Coordinates of C-alpha atoms in Angstrom, one line a residue:
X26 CA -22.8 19.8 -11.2
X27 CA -21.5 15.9 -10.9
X28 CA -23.5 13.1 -10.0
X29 CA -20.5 11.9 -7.8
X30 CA -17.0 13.6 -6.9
X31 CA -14.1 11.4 -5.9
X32 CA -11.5 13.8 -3.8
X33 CA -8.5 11.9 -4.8
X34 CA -7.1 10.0 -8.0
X35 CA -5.0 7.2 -6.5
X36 CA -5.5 3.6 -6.6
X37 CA -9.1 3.4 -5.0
X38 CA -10.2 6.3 -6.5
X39 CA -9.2 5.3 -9.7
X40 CA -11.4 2.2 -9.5
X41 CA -14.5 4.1 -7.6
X42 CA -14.4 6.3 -10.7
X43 CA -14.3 4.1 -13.5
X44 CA -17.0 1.5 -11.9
X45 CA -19.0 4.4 -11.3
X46 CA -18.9 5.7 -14.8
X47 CA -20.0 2.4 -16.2
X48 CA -23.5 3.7 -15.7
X49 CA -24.1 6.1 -18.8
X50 CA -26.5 8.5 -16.9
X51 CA -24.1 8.8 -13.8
X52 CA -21.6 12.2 -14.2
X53 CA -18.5 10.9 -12.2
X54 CA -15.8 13.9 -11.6
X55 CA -12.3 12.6 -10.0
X56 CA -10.1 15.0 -8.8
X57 CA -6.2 14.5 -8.4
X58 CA -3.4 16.8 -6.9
X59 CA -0.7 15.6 -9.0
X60 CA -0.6 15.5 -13.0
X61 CA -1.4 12.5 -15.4
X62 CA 2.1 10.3 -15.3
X63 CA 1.3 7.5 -16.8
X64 CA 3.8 8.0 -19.7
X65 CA 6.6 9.1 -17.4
X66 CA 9.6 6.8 -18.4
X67 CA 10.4 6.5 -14.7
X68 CA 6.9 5.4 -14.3
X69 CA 6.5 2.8 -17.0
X70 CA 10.1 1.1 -16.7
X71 CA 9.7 -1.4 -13.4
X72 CA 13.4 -0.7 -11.8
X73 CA 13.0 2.8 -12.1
X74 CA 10.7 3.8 -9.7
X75 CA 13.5 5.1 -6.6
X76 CA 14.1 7.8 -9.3
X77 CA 10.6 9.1 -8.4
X78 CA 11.3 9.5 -4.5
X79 CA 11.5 13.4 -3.6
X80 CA 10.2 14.1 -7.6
X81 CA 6.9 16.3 -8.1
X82 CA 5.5 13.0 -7.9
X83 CA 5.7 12.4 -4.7
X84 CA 4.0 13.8 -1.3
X85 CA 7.1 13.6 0.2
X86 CA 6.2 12.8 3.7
X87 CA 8.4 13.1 6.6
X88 CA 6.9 11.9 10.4
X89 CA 7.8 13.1 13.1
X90 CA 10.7 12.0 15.1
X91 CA 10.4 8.8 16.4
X92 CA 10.9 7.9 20.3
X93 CA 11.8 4.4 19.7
X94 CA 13.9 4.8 16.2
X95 CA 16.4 6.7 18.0
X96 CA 14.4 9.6 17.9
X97 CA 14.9 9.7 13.8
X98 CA 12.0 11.3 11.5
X99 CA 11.0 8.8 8.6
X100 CA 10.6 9.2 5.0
X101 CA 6.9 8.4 3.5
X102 CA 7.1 8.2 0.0
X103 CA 3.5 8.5 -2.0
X104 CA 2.7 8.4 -5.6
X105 CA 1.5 12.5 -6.4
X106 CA 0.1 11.5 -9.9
X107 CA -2.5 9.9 -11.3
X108 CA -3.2 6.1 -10.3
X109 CA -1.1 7.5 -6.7
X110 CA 1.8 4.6 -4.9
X111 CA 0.4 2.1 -7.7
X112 CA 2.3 4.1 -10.2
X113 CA 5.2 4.7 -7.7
X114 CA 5.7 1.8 -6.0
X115 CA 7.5 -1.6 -6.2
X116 CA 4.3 -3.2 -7.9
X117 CA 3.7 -6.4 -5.6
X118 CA 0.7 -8.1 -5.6
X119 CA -0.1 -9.3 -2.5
X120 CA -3.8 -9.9 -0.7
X121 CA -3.2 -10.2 2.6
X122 CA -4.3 -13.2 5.0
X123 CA -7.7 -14.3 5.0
X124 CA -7.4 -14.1 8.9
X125 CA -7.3 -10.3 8.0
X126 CA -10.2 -10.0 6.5
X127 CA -12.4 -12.4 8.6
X128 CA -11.2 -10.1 11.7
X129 CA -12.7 -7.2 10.1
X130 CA -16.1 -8.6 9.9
X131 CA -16.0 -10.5 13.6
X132 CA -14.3 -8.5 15.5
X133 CA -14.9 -5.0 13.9
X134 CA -18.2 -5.7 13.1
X135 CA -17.9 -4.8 9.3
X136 CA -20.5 -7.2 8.1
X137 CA -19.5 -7.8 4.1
X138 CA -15.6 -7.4 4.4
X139 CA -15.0 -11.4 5.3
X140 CA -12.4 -12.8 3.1
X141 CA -15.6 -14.8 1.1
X142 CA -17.0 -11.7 0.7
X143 CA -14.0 -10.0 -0.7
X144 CA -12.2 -12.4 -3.1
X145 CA -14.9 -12.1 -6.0
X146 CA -13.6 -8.9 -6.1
X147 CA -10.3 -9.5 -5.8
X148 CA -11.0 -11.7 -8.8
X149 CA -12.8 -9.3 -10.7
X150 CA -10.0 -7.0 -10.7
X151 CA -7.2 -9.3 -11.9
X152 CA -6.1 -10.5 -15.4
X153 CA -3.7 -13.2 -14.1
X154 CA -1.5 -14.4 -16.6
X155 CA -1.7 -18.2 -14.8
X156 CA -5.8 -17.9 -15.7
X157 CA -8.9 -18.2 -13.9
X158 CA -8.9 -20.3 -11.1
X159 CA -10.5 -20.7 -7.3
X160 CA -8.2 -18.0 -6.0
X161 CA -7.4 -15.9 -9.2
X162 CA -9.5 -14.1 -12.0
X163 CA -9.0 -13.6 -15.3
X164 CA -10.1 -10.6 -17.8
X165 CA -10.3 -7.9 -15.4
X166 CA -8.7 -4.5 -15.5
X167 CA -5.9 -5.3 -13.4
X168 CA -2.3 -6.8 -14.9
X169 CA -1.0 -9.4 -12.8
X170 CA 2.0 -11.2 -13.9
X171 CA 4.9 -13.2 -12.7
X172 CA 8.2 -11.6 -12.7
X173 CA 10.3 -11.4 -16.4
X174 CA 13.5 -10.8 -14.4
X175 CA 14.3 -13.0 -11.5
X176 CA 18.3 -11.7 -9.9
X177 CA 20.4 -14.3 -9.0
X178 CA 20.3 -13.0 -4.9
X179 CA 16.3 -13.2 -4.9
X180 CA 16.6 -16.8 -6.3
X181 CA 19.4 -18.0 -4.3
X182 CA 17.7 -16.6 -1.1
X183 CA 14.7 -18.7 -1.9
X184 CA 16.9 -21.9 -2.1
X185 CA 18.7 -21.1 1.3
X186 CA 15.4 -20.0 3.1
X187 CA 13.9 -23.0 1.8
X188 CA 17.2 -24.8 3.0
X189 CA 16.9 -23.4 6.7
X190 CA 12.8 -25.2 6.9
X191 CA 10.8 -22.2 5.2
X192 CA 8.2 -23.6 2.7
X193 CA 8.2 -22.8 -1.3
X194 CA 5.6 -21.2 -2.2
X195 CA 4.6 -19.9 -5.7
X196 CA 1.4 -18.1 -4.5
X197 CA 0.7 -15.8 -1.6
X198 CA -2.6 -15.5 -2.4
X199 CA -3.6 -18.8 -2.8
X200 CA -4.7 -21.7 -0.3
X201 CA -1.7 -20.5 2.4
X202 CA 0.1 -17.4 2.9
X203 CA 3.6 -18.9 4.4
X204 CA 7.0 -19.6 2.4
X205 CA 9.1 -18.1 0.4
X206 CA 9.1 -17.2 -3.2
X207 CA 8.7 -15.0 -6.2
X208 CA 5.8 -12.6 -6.1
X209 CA 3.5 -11.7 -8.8
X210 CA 3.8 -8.0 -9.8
X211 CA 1.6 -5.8 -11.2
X212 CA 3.0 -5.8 -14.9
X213 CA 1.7 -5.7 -18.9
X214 CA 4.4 -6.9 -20.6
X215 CA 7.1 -5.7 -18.7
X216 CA 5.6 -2.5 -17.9
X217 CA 4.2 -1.4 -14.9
X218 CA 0.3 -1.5 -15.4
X219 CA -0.8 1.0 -12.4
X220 CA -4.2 1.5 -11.3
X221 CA -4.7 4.3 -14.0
X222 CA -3.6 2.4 -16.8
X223 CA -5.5 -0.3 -15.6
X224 CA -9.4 1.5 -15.2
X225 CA -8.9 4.7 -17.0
X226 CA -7.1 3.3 -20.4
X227 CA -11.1 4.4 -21.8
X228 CA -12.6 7.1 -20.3
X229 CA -16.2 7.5 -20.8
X230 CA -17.9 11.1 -21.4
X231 CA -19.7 10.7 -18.5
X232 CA -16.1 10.4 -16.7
X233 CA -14.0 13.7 -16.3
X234 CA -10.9 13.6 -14.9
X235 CA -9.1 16.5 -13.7
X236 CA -5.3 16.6 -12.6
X237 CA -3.5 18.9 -10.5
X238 CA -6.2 19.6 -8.6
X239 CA -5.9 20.2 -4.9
X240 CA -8.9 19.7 -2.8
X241 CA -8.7 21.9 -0.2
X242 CA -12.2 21.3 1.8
X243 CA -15.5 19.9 1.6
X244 CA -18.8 21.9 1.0
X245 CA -21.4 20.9 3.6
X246 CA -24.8 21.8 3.6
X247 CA -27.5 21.2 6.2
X248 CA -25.1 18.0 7.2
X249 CA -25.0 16.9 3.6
X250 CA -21.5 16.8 1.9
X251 CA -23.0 18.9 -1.4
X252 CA -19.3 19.2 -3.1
X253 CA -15.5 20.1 -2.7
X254 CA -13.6 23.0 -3.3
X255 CA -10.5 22.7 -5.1
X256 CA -7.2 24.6 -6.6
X257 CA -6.6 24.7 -10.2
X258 CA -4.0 27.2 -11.8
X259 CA -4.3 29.5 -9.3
X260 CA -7.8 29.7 -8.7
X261 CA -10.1 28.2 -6.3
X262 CA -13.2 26.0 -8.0
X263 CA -16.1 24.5 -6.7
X264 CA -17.6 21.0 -7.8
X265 CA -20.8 20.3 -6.8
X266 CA -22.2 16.8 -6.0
X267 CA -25.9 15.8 -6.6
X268 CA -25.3 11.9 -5.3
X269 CA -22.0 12.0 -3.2
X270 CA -19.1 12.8 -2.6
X271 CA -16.1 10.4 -2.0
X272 CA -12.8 10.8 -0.5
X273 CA -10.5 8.9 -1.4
X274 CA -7.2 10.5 -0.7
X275 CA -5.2 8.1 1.1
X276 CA -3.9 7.6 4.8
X277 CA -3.0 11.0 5.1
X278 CA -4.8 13.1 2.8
X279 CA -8.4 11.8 3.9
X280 CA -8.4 12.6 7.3
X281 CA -6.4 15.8 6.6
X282 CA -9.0 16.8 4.3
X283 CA -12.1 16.0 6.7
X284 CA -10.3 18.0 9.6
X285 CA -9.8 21.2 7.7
X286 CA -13.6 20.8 6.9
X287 CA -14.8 20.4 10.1
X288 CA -15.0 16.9 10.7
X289 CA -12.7 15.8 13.2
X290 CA -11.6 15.6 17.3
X291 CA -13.7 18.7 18.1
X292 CA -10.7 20.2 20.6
X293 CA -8.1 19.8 18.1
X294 CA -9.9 21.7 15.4
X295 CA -10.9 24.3 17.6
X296 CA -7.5 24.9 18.4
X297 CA -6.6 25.4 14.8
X298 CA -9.6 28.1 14.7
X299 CA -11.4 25.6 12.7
X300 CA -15.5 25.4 13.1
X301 CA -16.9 22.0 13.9
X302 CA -19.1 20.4 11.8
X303 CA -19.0 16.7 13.2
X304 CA -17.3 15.5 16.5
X305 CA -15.1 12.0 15.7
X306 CA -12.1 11.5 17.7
X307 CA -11.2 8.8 15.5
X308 CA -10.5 10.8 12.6
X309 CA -6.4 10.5 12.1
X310 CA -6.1 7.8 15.2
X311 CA -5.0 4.5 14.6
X312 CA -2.4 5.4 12.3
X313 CA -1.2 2.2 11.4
X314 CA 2.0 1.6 9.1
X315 CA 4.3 -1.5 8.8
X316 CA 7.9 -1.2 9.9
X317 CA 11.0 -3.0 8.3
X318 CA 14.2 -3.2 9.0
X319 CA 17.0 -4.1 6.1
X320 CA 19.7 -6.4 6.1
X321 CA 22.8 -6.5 4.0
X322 CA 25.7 -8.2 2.2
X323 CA 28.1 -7.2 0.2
X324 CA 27.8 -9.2 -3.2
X325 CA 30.6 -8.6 -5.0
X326 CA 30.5 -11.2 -7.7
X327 CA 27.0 -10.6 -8.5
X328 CA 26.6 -8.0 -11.3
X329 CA 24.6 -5.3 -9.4
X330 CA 20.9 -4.7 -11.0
X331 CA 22.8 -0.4 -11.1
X332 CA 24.8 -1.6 -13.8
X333 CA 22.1 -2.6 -16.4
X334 CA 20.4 0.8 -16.2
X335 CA 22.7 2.5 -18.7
X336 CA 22.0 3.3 -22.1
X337 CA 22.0 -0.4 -23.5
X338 CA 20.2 -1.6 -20.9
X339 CA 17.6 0.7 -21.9
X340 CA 17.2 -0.4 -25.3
X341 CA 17.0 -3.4 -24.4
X342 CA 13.9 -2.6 -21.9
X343 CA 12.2 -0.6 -24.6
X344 CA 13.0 -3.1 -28.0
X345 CA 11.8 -6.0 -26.1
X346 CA 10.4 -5.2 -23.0
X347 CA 12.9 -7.7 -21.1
X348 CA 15.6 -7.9 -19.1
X349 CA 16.9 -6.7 -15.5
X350 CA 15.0 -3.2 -15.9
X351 CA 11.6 -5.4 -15.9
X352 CA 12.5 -6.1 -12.2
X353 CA 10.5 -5.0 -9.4
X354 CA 13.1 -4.4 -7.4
X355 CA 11.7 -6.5 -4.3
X356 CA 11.6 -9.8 -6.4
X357 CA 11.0 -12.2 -3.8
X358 CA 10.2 -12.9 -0.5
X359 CA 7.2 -14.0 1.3
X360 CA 5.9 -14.5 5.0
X361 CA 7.0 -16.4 8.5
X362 CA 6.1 -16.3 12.1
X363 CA 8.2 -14.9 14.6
X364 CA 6.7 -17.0 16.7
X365 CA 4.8 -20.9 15.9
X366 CA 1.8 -20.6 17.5
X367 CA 0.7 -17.5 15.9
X368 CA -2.5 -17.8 13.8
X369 CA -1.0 -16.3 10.5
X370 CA 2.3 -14.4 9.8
X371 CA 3.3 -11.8 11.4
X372 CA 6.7 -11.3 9.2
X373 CA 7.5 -10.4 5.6
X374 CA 10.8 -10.7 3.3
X375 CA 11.0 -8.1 0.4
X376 CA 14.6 -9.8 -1.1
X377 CA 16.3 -6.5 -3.1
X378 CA 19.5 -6.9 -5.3
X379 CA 20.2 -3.6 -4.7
X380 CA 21.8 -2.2 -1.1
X381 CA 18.9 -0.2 0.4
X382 CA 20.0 2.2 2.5
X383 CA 18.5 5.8 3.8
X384 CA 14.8 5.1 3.3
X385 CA 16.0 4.1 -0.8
X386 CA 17.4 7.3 -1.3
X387 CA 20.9 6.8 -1.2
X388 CA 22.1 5.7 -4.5
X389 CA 22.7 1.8 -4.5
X390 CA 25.7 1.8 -6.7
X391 CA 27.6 -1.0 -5.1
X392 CA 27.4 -4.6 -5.7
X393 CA 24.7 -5.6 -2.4
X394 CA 21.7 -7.1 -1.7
X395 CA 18.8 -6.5 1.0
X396 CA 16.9 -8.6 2.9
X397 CA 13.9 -6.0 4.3
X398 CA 12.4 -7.8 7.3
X399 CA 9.0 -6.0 7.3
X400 CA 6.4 -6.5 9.7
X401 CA 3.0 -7.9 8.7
X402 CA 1.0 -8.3 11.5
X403 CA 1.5 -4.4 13.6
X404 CA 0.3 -4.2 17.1
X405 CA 1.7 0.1 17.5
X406 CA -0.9 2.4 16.2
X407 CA -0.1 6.7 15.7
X408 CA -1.9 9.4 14.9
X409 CA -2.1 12.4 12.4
X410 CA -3.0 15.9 13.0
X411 CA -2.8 19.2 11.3
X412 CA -0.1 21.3 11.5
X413 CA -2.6 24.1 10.6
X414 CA -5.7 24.8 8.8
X415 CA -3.7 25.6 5.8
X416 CA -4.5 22.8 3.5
X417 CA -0.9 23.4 1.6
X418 CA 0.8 21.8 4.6
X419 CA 1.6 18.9 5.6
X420 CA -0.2 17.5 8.3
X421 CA 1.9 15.8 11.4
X422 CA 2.1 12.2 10.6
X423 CA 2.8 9.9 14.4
X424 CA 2.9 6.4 13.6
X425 CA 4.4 5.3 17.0
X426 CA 6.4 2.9 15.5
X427 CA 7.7 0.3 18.1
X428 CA 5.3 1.8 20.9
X429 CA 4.1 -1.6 21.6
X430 CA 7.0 -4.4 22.7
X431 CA 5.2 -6.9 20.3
X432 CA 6.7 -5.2 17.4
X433 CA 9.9 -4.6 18.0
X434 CA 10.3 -8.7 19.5
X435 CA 8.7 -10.3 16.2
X436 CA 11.5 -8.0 14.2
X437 CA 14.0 -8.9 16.8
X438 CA 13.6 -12.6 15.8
X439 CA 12.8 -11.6 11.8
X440 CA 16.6 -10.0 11.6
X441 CA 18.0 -13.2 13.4
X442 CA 15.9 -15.4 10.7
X443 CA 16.7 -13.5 7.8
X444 CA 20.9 -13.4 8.8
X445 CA 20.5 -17.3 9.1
X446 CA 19.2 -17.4 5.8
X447 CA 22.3 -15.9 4.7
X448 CA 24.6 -18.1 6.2
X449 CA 23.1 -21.0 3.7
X450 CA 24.2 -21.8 0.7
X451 CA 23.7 -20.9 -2.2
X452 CA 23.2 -17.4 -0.5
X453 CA 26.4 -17.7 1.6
X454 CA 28.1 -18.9 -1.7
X455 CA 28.0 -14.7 -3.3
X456 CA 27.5 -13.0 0.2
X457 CA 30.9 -11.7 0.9
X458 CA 30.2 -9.7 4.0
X459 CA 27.4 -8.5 6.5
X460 CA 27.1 -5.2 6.1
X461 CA 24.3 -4.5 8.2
X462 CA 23.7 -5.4 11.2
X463 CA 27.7 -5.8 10.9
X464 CA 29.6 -8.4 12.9
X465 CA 29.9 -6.6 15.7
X466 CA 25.9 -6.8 16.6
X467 CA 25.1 -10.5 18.3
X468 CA 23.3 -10.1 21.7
X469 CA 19.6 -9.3 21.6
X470 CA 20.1 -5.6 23.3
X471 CA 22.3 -5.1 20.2
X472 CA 19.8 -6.3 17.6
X473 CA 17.2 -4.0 19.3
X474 CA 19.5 -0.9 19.5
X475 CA 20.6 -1.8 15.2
X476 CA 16.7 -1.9 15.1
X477 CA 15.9 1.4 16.8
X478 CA 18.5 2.7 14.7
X479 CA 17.4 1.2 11.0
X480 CA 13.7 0.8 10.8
X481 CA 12.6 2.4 8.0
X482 CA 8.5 2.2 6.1
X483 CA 7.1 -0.1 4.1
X484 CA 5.0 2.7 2.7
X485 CA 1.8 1.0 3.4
X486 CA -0.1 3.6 5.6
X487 CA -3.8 2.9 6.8
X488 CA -6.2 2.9 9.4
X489 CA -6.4 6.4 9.8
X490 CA -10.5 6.7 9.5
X491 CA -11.7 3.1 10.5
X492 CA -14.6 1.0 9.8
X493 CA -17.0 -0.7 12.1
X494 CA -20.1 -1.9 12.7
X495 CA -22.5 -0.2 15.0
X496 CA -22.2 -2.2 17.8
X497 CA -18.2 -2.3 17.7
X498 CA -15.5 0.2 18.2
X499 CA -12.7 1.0 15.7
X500 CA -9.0 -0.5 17.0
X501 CA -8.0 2.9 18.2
X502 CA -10.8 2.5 20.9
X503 CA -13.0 5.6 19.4
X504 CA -16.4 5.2 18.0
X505 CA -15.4 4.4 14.1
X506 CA -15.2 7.3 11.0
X507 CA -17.1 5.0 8.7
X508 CA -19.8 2.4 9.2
X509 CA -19.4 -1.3 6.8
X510 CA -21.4 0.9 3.7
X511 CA -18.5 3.2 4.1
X512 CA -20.7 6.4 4.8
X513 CA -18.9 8.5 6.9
X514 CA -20.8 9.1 10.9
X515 CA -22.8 11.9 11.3
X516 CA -22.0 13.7 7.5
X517 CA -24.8 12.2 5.0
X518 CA -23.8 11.7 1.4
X519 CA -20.4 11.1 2.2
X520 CA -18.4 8.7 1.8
X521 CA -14.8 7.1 2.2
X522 CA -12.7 4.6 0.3
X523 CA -9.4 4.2 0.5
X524 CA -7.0 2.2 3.3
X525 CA -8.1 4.7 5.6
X526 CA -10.9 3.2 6.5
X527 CA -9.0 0.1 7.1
X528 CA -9.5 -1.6 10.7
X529 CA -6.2 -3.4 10.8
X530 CA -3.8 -3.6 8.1
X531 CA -3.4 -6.8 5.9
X532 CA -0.5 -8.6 6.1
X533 CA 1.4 -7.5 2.5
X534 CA 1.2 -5.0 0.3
X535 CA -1.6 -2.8 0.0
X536 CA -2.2 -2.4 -3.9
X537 CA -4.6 -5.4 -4.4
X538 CA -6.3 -4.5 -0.8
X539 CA -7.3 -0.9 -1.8
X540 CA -8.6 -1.6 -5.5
X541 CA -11.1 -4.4 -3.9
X542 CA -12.1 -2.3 -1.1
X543 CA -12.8 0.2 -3.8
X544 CA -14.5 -2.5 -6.4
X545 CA -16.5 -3.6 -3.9
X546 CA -17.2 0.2 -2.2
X547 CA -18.8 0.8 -6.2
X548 CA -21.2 -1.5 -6.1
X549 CA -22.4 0.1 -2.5
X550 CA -22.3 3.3 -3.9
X551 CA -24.1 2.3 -7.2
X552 CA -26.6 0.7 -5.1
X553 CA -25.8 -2.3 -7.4
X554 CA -26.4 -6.2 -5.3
X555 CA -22.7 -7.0 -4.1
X556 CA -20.6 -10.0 -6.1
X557 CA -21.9 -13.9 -4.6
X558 CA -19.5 -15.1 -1.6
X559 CA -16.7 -17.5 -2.6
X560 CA -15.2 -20.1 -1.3
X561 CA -12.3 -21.4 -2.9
X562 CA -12.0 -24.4 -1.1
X563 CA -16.0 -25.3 -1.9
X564 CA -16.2 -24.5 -5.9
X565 CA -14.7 -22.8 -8.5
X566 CA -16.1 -19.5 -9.4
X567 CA -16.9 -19.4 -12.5
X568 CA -15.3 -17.6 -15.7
X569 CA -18.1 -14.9 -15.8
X570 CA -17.8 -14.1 -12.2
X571 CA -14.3 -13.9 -12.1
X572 CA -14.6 -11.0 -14.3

């Protein structure tokens, strides 16, 4: 018997755990289907991370085809392990816009999730190395570094961006969101500091953590969520909950794991033989993932980031914890508008000096860069499902990419900004040839067809059990999953937290957005009085409340 069990050791439920577990009389249990990697060599060393793709730490997700990608599936990486895609992926920090945020709470109705409301706790997560300031904290749990290695292709595209009228910027989280630039990564001294290595480096007694663990239902009582039931070596285990029970098991997992428990569109579990416990349509609707789109030269005087991987490049990394295997991969970027009179961006640049080709599986071993034109700001939602009431398989993962015009126009314009870029120097200076789209696509039906062809994920999946107030309905047009406290409709002492219960997804990378969704989801939990309002532009918070 637990106080709390958290279905799900990833980023969020990393952070639920630990804050929980702060409180010595609270017994805090966090389950996670994959192992403990955090001293996997392909985990630690930044520009190793592709070697995880397809590993046993990874989901390995696969959607299903997709109409308007020429009818191709698309491959979902998702970190299988301990700390989950913050100890897989490319380590970005990146908030999102504050327009994001502010949505949630007035058009969604999620009173509390306003971009005031949120930043103390983005700030209370973070250990910048810049310092405290009115957008950044200090002393937290959470590494956030510039980058050690900067490429020559990520810096030159910064100068011709900048050349072509985008704005420098050396902060995406700060006062504006726009430009171009390096970003921050999530980094201890040219290591990648996950979510795991970030909140459980100390685990308290009152904390136990269990790894490959595969929840495979909830236990629900009299309408009460009372525990989970799990797999462990062969045998199936029951946790019990006194308090609550949290999921926190991603995009996918979370409303996987509510359906085969009963909780769920009522005709769709039925028709899996499935007894329903709770009627909610909106569980796995308004699947919501960002789309991208990459765009290559051939670089052939530019010594290929491949080529320092060997063994002295290694040695390098672990004597000194420097050089090109410190990259991130995606360096630099930043954010533009397809369009000027939009509100906030609704494109991103992830610059690679690497070619990325076949969803980053294909092995980049030729001198090339990549230009990902991702979109921010998505207007196509999906849906999951289960493929059966087996929780072993995967579930059918829809995310309609391209099913609404506005998508595939602003990356339509994106590719024709981002092959601009190229053509000014010093980026046309080391960019031998196009390599995708290729010379002989020019005319707008071409770029859409290369488009339908190409898009790939930006592996930032969410929306999948929404939040909103009372009054308002989720953006898939059902009656929300989870109310602004996070407690799941019409299943008491239940509760989700994870980019699930996202309303729309914030324009960047969804690291930073999960851990202060789950910082802040603690103190609801805890019944702890949530973190003051700030506004950066009216006062600077202070040292103490930055941490």
């Amino acid at each position: 018997m637990f106080d709390y069990v958290i279905a799900g050791g990833g980023s969020a439920g990393c952070v639920v755990a630990a804050r929980l577990a702060e409180d010595p009389g609270a017994r805090v249990l966090l389950l996670e289907a994959g192992p403990d990697a955090t001293a996997v060599t392909q985990v630690r060393v930044p520009a190793a991370y592709p070697r995880l793709f397809r590993s046993r730490y990874d989901w390995n997700y696969v959607t299903l085809p997709q109409e308007r990608a020429a009818d191709r599936p698309v491959y979902w990486p998702s970190g299988k392990m301990l700390g989950g895609s913050s100890a897989l992926g490319s380590m970005i920090y990146t908030r999102g816009n504050r327009a994001d945020y502010d949505a949630w709470r007035d058009e969604y109705g999620c009173t509390g999730w306003g971009y005031h409301d949120l930043l103390p706790y983005f700030q209370r997560a973070e250990d910048n190395s810049r310092g405290a300031g009115p957008y950044h904290g200090a002393g937290g749990p959470l590494a956030v570094q510039d980058p050690r290695h900067r490429s020559v292709p990520a810096q030159y595209f910064i100068e011709a961006a900048t050349r072509r009228g985008a704005l420098p910027n050396d902060d995406f989280n700060g006062d504006q969101q726009d430009g171009v630039g390096f970003y921050q990564v999530l980094q201890a001294g040219g290591q990648r500091c996950g979510v795991a290595d970030a909140y459980l480096a100390r685990r308290p007694q009152n904390l136990t953590v269990v790894t490959d663990a595969l929840v495979t239902a909830l236990v629900i009582e009299g309408g009460r969520a009372a525990g989970v039931t799990y797999r462990r070596n062969g045998s199936q285990e029951t946790a019990r909950a006194a308090a609550e029970v949290i999921l926190s098991a991603g995009a996918v997992g979370t409303p996987q794991l509510l359906m085969l428990s009963g909780i769920g569109p009522a005709d769709h579990l039925r028709s899996h033989g499935i007894y329903v416990i709770a009627d909610l349509p909106a569980v796995g609707a308004n699947l919501i993932d960002q789309p991208a789109v990459p765009v290559l030269w051939s670089t052939p005087g530019v010594k290929g980031l491949w080529e320092s991987s060997g063994t002295s490049g290694f040695l390098r990394w672990r004597l000194t914890r420097k050089g090109p295997l410190t990259s991130n991969v995606a360096e630099a970027g930043g954010f533009a508008r397809s369009e000027p009179r939009l509100p906030a961006p609704d494109l991103q640049w992830r610059v690679l000096p690497v070619a990325y080709r076949d969803h980053g599986l294909t092995d980049p071993a030729s001198r090339a860069m990549t230009v990902l034109v991702g979109l921010a700001d998505v207007a196509s939602r999906g849906r999951l499902r289960l493929a059966s009431g087996d929780p072993r398989h995967r579930p059918l993962i829809d995310p309609g990419y391209l099913s609404d015009s506005r998508d595939l126009n602003a990356l339509a314009v994106g590719v024709r900004m981002a092959r601009d870029y190229g053509t000014a120097a010093p980026l046309s200076k080391i960019c031998a040839a196009e390599l995708t789209p290729g010379d002989g696509v020019h005319t707008d039906y071409e770029i859409r067809e290369f488009i339908a062809r190409a898009v790939t994920s930006a592996h930032h999946p969410a929306g999948t059990c929404a939040m909103s107030g009372d009054a308002a309905k989720s953006a898939s047009g059902y009656d929300s999953v989870v109310d602004p406290q996070l407690r799941v409709r019409g299943v008491a002492g239940l509760r989700i937290v994870d980019a699930s219960v996202m309303p729309t997804l914030p324009r960047g990378d969804a690291i930073a957005p999960v851990t202060a969704i789950a910082e802040r989801a603690a103190d609801l939990i805890a019944g702890r009085a949530p973190l003051i309002p700030q506004d950066p532009a009216a006062a600077v918070p202070s040292l103490s409340a930055a941490r």
